[in-house]
mmCIF file of C-alpha atoms in Angstrom:
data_model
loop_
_atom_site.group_PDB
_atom_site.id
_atom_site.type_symbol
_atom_site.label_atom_id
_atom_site.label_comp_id
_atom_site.label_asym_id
_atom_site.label_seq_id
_atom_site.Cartn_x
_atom_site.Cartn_y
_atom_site.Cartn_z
ATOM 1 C CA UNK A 259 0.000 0.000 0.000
ATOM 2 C CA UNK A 260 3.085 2.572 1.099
ATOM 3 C CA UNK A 261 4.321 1.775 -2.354
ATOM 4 C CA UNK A 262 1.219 2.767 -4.518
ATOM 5 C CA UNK A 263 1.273 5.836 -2.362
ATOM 6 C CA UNK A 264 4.669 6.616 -3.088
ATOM 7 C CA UNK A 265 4.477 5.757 -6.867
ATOM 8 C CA UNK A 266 1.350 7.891 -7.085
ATOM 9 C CA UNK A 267 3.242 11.280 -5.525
ATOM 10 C CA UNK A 268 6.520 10.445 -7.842
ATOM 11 C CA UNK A 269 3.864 10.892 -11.022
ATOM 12 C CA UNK A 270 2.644 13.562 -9.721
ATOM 13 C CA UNK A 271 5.647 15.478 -9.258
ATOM 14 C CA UNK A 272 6.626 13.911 -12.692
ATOM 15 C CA UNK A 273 3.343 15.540 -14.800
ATOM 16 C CA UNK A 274 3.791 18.555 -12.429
ATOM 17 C CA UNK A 275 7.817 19.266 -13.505
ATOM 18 C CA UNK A 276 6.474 18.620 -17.417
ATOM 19 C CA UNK A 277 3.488 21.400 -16.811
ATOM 20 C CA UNK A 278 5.887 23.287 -15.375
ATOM 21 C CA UNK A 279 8.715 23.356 -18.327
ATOM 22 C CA UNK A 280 5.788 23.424 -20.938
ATOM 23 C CA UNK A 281 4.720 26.834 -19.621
ATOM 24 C CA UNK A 282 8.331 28.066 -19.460
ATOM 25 C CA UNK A 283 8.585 27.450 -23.002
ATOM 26 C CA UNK A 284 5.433 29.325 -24.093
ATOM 27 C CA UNK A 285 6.505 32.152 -21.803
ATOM 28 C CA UNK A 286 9.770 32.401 -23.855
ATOM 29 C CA UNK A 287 8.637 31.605 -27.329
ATOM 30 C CA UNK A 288 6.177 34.671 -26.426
ATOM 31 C CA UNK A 289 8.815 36.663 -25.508
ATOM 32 C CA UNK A 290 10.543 39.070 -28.353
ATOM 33 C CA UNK A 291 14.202 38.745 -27.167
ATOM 34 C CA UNK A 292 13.769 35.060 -27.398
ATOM 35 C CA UNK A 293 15.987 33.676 -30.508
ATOM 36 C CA UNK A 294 15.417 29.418 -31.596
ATOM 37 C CA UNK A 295 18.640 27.866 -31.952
ATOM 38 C CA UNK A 296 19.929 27.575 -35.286
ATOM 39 C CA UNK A 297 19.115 24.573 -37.166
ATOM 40 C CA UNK A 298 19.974 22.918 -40.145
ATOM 41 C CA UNK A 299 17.805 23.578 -42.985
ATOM 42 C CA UNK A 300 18.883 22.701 -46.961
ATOM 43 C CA UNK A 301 17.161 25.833 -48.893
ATOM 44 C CA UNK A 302 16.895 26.524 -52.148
ATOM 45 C CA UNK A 303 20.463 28.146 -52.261
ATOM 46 C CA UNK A 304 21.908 25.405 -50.649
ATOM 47 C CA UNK A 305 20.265 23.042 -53.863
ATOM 48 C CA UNK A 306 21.417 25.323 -56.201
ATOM 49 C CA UNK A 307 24.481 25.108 -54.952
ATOM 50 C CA UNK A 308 24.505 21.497 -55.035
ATOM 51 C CA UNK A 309 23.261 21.017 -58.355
ATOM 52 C CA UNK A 310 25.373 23.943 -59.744
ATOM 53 C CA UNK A 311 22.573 25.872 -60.965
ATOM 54 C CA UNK A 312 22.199 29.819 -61.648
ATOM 55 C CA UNK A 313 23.007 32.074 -58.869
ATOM 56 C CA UNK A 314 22.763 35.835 -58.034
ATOM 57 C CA UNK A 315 25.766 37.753 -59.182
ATOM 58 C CA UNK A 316 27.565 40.366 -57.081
ATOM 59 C CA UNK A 317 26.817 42.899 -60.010
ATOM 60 C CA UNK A 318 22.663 42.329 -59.391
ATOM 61 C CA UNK A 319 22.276 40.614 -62.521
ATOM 62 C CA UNK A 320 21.593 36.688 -62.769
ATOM 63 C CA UNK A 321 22.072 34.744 -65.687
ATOM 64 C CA UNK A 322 19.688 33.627 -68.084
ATOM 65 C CA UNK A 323 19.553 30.298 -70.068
ATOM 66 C CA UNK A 324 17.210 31.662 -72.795
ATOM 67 C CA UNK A 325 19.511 35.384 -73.464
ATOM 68 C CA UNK A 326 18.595 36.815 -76.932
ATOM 69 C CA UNK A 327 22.639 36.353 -78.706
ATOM 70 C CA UNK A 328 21.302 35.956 -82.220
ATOM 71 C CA UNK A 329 22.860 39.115 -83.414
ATOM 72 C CA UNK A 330 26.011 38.543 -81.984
ATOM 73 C CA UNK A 331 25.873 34.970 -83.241
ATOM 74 C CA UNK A 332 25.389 36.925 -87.011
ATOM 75 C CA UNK A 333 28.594 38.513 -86.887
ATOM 76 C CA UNK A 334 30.227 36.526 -84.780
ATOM 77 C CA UNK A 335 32.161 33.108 -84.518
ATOM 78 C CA UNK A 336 31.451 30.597 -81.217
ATOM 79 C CA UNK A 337 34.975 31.667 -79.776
ATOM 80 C CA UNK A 338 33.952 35.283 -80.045
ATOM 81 C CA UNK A 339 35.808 36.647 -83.028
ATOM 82 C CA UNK A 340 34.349 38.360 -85.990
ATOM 83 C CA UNK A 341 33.803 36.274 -89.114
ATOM 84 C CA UNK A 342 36.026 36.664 -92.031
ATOM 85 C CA UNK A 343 33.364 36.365 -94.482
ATOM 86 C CA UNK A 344 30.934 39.189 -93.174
ATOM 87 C CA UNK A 345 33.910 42.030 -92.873
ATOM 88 C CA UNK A 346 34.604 40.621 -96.371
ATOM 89 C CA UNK A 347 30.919 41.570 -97.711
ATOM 90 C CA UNK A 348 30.836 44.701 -96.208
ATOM 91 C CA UNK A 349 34.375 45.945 -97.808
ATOM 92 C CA UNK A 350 33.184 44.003 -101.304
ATOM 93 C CA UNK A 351 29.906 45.956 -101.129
ATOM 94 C CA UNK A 352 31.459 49.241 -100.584
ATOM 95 C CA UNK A 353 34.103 48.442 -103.418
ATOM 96 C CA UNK A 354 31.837 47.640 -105.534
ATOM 97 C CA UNK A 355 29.543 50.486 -105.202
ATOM 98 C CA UNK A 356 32.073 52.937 -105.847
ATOM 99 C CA UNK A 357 33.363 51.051 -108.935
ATOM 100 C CA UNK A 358 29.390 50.922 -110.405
ATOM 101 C CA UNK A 359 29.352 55.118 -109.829
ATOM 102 C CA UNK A 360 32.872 55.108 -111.262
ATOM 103 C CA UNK A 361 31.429 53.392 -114.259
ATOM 104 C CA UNK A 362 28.648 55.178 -114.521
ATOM 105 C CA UNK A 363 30.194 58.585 -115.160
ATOM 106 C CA UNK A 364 30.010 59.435 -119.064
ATOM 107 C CA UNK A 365 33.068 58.247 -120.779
ATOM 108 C CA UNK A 366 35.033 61.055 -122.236
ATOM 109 C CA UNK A 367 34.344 62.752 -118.833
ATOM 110 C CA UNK A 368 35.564 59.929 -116.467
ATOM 111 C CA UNK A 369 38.465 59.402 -118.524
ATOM 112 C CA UNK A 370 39.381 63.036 -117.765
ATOM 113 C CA UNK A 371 39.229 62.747 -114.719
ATOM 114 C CA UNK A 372 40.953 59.521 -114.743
ATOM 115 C CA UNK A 373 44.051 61.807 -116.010
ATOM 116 C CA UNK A 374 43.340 64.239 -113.878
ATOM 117 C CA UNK A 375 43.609 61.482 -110.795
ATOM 118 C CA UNK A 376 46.705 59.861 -112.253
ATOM 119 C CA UNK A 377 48.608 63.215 -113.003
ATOM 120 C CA UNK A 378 48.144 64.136 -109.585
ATOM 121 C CA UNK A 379 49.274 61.258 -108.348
ATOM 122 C CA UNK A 380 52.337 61.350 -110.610
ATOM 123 C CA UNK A 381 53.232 64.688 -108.990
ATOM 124 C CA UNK A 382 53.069 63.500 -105.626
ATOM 125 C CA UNK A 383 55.644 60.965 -106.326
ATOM 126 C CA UNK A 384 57.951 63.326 -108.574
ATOM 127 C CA UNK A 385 57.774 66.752 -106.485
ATOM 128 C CA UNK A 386 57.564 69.671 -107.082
ATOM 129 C CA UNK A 387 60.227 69.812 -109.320
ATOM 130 C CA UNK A 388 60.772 67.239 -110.836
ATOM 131 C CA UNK A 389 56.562 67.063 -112.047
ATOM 132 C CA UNK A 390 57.468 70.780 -113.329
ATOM 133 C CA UNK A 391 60.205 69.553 -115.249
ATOM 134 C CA UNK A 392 58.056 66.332 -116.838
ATOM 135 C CA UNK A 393 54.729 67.622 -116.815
ATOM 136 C CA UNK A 394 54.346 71.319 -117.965
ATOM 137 C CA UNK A 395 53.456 72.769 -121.160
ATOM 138 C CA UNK A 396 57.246 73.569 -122.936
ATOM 139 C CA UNK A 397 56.737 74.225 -126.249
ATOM 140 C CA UNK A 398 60.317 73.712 -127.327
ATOM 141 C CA UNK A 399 60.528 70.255 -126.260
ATOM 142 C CA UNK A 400 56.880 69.710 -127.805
ATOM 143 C CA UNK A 401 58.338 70.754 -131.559
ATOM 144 C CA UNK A 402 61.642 69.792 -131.443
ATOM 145 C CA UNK A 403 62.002 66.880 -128.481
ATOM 146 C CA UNK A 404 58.796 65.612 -129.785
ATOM 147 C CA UNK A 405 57.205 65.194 -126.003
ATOM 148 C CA UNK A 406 53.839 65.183 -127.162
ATOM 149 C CA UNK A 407 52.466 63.908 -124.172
ATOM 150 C CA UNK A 408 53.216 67.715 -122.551
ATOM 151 C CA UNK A 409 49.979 69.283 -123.669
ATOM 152 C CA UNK A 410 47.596 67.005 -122.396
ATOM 153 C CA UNK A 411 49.456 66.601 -118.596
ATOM 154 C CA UNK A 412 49.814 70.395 -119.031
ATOM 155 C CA UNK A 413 45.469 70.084 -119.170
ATOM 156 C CA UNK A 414 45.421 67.242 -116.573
ATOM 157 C CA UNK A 415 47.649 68.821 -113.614
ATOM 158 C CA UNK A 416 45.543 70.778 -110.937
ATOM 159 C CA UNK A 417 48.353 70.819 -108.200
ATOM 160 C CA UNK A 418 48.494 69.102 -105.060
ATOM 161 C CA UNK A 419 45.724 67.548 -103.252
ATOM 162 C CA UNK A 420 43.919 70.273 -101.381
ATOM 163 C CA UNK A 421 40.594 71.697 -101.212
ATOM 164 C CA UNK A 422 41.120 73.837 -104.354
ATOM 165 C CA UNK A 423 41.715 70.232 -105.770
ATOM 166 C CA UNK A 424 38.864 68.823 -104.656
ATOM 167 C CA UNK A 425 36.845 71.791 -105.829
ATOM 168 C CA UNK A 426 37.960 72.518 -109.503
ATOM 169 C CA UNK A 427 37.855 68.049 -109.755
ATOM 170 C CA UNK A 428 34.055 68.363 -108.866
ATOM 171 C CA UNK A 429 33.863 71.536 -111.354
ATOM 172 C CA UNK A 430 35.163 69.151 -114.102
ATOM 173 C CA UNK A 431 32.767 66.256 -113.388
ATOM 174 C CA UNK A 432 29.676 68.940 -113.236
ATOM 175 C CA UNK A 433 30.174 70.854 -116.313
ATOM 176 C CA UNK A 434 31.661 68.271 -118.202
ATOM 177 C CA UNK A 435 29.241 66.493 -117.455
ATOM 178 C CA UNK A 436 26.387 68.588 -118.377
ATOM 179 C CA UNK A 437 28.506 69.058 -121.866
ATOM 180 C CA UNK A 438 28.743 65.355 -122.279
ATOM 181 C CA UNK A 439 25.333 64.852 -122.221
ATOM 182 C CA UNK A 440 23.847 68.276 -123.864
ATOM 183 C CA UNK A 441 26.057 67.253 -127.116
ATOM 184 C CA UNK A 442 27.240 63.506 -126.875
ATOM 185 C CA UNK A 443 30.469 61.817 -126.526
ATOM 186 C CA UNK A 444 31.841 62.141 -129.998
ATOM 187 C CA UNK A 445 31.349 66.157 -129.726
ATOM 188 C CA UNK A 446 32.630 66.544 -126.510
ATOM 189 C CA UNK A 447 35.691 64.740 -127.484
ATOM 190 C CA UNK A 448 36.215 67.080 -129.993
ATOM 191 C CA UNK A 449 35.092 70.637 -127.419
ATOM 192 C CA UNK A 450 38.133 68.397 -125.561
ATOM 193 C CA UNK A 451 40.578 68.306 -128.275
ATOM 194 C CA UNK A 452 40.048 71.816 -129.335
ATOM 195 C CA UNK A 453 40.309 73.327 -126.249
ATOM 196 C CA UNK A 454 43.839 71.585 -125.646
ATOM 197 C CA UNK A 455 45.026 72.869 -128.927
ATOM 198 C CA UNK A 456 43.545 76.543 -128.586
ATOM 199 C CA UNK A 457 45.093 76.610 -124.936
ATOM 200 C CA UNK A 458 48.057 75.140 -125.577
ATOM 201 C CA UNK A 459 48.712 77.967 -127.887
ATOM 202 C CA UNK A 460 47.544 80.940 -125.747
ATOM 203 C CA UNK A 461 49.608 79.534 -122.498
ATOM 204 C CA UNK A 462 52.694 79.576 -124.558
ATOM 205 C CA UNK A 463 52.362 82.875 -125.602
ATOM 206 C CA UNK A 464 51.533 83.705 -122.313
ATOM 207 C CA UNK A 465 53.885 81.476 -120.110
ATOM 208 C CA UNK A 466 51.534 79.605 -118.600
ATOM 209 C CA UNK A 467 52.755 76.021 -117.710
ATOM 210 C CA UNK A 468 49.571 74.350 -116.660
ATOM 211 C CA UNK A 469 45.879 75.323 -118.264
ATOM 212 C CA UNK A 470 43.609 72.753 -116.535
ATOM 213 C CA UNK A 471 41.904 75.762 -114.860
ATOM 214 C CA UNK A 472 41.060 77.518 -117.943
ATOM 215 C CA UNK A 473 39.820 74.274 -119.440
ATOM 216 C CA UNK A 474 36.859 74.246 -116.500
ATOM 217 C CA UNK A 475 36.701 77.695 -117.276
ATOM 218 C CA UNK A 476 35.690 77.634 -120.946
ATOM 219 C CA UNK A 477 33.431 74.686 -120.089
ATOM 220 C CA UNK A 478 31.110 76.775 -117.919
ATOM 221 C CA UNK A 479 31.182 79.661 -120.802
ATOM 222 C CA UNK A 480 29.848 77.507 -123.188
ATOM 223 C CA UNK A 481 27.593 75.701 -120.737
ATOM 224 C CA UNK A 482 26.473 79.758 -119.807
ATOM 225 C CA UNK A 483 26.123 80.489 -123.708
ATOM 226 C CA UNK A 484 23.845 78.006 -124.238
ATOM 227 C CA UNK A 485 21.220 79.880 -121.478
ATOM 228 C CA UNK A 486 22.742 83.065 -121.167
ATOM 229 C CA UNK A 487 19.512 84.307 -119.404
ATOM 230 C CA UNK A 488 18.411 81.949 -116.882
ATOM 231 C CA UNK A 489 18.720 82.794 -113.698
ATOM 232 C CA UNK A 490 20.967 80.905 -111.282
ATOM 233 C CA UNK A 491 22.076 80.771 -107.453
ATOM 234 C CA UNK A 492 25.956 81.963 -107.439
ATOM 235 C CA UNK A 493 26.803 81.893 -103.498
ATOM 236 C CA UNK A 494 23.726 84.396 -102.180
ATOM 237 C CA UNK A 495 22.928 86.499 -105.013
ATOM 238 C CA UNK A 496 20.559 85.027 -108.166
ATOM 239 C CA UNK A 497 22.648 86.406 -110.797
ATOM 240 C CA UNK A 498 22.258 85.548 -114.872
ATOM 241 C CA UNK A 499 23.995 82.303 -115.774
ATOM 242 C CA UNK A 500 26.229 84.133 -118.515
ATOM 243 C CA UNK A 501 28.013 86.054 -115.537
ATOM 244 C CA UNK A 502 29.284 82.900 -113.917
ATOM 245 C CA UNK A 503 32.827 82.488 -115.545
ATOM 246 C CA UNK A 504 33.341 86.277 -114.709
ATOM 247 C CA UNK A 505 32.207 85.173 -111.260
ATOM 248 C CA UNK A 506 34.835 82.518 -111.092
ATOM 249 C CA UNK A 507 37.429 84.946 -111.944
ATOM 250 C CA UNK A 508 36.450 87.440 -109.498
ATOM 251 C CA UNK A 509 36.187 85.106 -106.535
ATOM 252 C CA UNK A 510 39.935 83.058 -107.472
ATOM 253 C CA UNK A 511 41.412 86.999 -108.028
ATOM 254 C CA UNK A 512 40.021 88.275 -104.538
ATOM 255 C CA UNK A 513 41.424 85.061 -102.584
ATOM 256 C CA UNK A 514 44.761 85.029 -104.605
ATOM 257 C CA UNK A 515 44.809 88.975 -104.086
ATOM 258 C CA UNK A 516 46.803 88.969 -107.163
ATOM 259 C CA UNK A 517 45.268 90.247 -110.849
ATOM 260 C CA UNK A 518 47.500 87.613 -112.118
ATOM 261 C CA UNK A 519 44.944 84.958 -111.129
ATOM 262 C CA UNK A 520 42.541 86.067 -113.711
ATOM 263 C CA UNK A 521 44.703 84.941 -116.295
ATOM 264 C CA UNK A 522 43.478 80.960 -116.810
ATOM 265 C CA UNK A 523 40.352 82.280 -116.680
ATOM 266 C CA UNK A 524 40.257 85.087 -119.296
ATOM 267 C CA UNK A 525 42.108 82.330 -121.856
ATOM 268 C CA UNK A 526 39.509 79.934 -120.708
ATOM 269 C CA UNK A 527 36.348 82.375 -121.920
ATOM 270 C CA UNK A 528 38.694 83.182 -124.970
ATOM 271 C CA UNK A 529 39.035 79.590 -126.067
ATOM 272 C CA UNK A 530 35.495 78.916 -124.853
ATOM 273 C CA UNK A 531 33.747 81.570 -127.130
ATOM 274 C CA UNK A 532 36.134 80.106 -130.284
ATOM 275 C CA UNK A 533 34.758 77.133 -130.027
ATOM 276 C CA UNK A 534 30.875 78.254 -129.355
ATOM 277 C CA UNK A 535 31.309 81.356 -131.979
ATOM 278 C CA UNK A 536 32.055 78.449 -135.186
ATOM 279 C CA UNK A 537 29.784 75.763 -133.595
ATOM 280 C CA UNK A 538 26.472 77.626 -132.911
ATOM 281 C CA UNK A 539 26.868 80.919 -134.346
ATOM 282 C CA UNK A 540 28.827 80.870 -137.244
ATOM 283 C CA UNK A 541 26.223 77.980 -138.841
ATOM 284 C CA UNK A 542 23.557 80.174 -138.999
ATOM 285 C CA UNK A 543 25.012 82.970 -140.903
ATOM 286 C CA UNK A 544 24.649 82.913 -144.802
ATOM 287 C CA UNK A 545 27.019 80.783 -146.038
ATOM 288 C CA UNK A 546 28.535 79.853 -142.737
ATOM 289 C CA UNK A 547 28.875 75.966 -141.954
ATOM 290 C CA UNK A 548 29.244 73.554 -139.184
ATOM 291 C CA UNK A 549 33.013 72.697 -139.426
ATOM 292 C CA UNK A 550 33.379 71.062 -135.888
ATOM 293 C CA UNK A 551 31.129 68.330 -136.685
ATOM 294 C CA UNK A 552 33.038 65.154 -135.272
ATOM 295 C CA UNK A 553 33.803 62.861 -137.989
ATOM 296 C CA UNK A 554 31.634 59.251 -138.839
ATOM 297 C CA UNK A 555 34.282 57.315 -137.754
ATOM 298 C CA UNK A 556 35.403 58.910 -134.301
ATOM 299 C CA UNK A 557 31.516 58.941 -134.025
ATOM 300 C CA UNK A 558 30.967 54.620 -134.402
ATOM 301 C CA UNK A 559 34.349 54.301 -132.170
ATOM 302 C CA UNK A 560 32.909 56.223 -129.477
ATOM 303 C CA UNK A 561 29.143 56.140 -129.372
ATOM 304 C CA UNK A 562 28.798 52.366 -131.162
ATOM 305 C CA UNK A 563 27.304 51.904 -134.931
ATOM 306 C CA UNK A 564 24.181 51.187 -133.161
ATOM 307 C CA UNK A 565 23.653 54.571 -131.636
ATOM 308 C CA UNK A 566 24.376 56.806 -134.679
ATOM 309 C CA UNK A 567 22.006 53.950 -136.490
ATOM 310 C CA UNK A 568 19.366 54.608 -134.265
ATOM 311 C CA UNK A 569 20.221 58.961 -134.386
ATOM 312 C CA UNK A 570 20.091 58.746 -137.662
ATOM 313 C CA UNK A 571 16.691 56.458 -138.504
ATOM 314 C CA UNK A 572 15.082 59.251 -135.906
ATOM 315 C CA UNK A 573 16.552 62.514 -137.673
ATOM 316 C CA UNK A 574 15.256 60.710 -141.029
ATOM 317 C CA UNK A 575 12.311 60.048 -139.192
ATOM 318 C CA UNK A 576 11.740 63.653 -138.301
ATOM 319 C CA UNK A 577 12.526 65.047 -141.758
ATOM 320 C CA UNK A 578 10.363 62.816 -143.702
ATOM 321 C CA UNK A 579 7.222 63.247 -141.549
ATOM 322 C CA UNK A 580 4.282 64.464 -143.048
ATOM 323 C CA UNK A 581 2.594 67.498 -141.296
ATOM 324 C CA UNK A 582 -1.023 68.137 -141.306
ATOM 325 C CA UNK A 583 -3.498 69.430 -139.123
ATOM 326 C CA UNK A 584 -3.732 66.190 -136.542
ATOM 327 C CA UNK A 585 -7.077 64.352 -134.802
ATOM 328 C CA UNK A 586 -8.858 65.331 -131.850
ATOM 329 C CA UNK A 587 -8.635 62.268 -128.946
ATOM 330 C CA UNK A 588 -11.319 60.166 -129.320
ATOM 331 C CA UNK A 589 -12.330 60.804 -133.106
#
């Protein structure tokens, strides 16, 4: 009996002890200062980690297995580089570009400027000097040395590269040009010719070594002939086109400050007018005639037989036509 008694207060005292800590545990988990001991948990870093899976990066950005690279992938090689083939189609297509405007210049006037381009470039190797000696107009050595070659490089040379150079080169393309295709190749061949021959005589008399100047020169008088009265823009005024060689000369005289620069351009007008005078003027005088008509063959070498074919069948064409009064549309 004593031991059922004794049993019964030890269980007591037991379940009384477990009440006890059970309520000292809710006191503390209820209390704020109260921190759980750590323990161990695998999260979803810890997996990542484990598997070797994306992470965040220090820099804030995480990486992404689906990252738009297709346009880096166009130009690009898998190590990175650029491919050879793609710089290669960009130069090709820039190449070729400039060879198809190259080609499509009209061809007396991009073989001018050919010469013009390979003269320079001459000089630049030569010097000063030396391209002086070789390249300028010398009529001694024309006649008697029989350096024929003098009066054409004397037409082709427009000095060093600078932005004079550039300017008077853009002055030839423009107005030749315009002549080219106002008269055709075959006659603007022969403008060419006759302006080398008419200059190369007035710079000898005059001294002048080169004449490439006066050449652009008596292209834009004959260009300014054929409208005389339309009006054009010449820097800010609206001026009449026949006053733009004079304009020329004015503006090369008051940035030389010399009166000596007017020189190229008063032979250029002078040579200019020559050839105008017997090519639009003279022929329609009584009994003048057309005497700078270019010749049949020079014309089939340069334009094809085709084209003076077709020219001709339309100028036949034209002169044969019978002229009446016409039809109203839609009797």
């Amino acid at each position: 009996m004593k031991l059922k008694q004794s049993s019964a207060i030890v269980a007591l005292c037991a379940a009384s002890s477990c009440i006890r800590v059970a309520n000292a545990k809710l006191s503390l988990i209820h209390d704020s200062s109260y921190q759980p001991r750590p323990s161990f948990s695998i999260t979803r870093n810890v997996v990542f980690d484990l598997r070797g899976g994306a992470s965040k990066k220090r820099g804030g950005r995480t990486a992404s297995l689906y990252s738009n690279s297709s346009d880096k992938k166009a130009t690009k090689t898998a190590t990175g580089k650029k491919k050879v083939q793609a710089h290669k189609e960009e130069k090709n297509s820039a190449v070729s570009d400039t060879f198809s405007k190259y080609k499509a210049i009209l061809p007396v006037t991009r073989a001018y400027i050919t010469m013009v381009g390979a003269v320079t470039l001459l000089g630049l190797v030569l010097g000063d000097e030396l391209s002086q000696g070789l390249l300028a107009l010398d009529p001694i050595r024309v006649m008697y040395g029989l350096e024929l070659w003098r009066p054409f490089t004397a037409a082709c040379f427009l000095g060093p590269p600078s932005i004079g150079w550039l300017m008077n080169a853009y002055y030839l393309f423009e107005y030749g040009s315009s002549l080219e295709r106002a008269f055709g190749t075959a006659q603007h061949l022969v403008f060419i010719l006759l302006q080398v021959a008419f200059l190369s005589l007035f710079s000898a008399f005059f001294g002048q070594p080169f004449f490439a100047q006066s050449v652009i020169t008596s292209m834009l008088h004959v260009l300014s002939r054929s409208m005389p009265n339309q009006q054009v823009k010449w820097l800010i005024f609206t001026v009449p086109y026949w006053t733009l060689p004079y304009g020329l000369m004015a503006s090369d005289v008051l940035q030389a400050g010399n009166a000596a620069a007017a020189l190229p351009h008063v032979l250029g007008i002078l040579s200019g007018h020559l050839y105008y005078f017997h090519k639009k003027v003279w022929p329609r005088m009584d009994g003048g005639e057309d005497w700078l008509v270019p010749p049949a063959f020079l014309t089939r070498i340069v334009e094809g037989g085709d084209r003076s074919k077709a020219k001709d069948s339309i100028s036949i064409a034209l002169k044969t036509r019978k002229k009446g009064k016409g039809k109203k549309l839609g009797s």
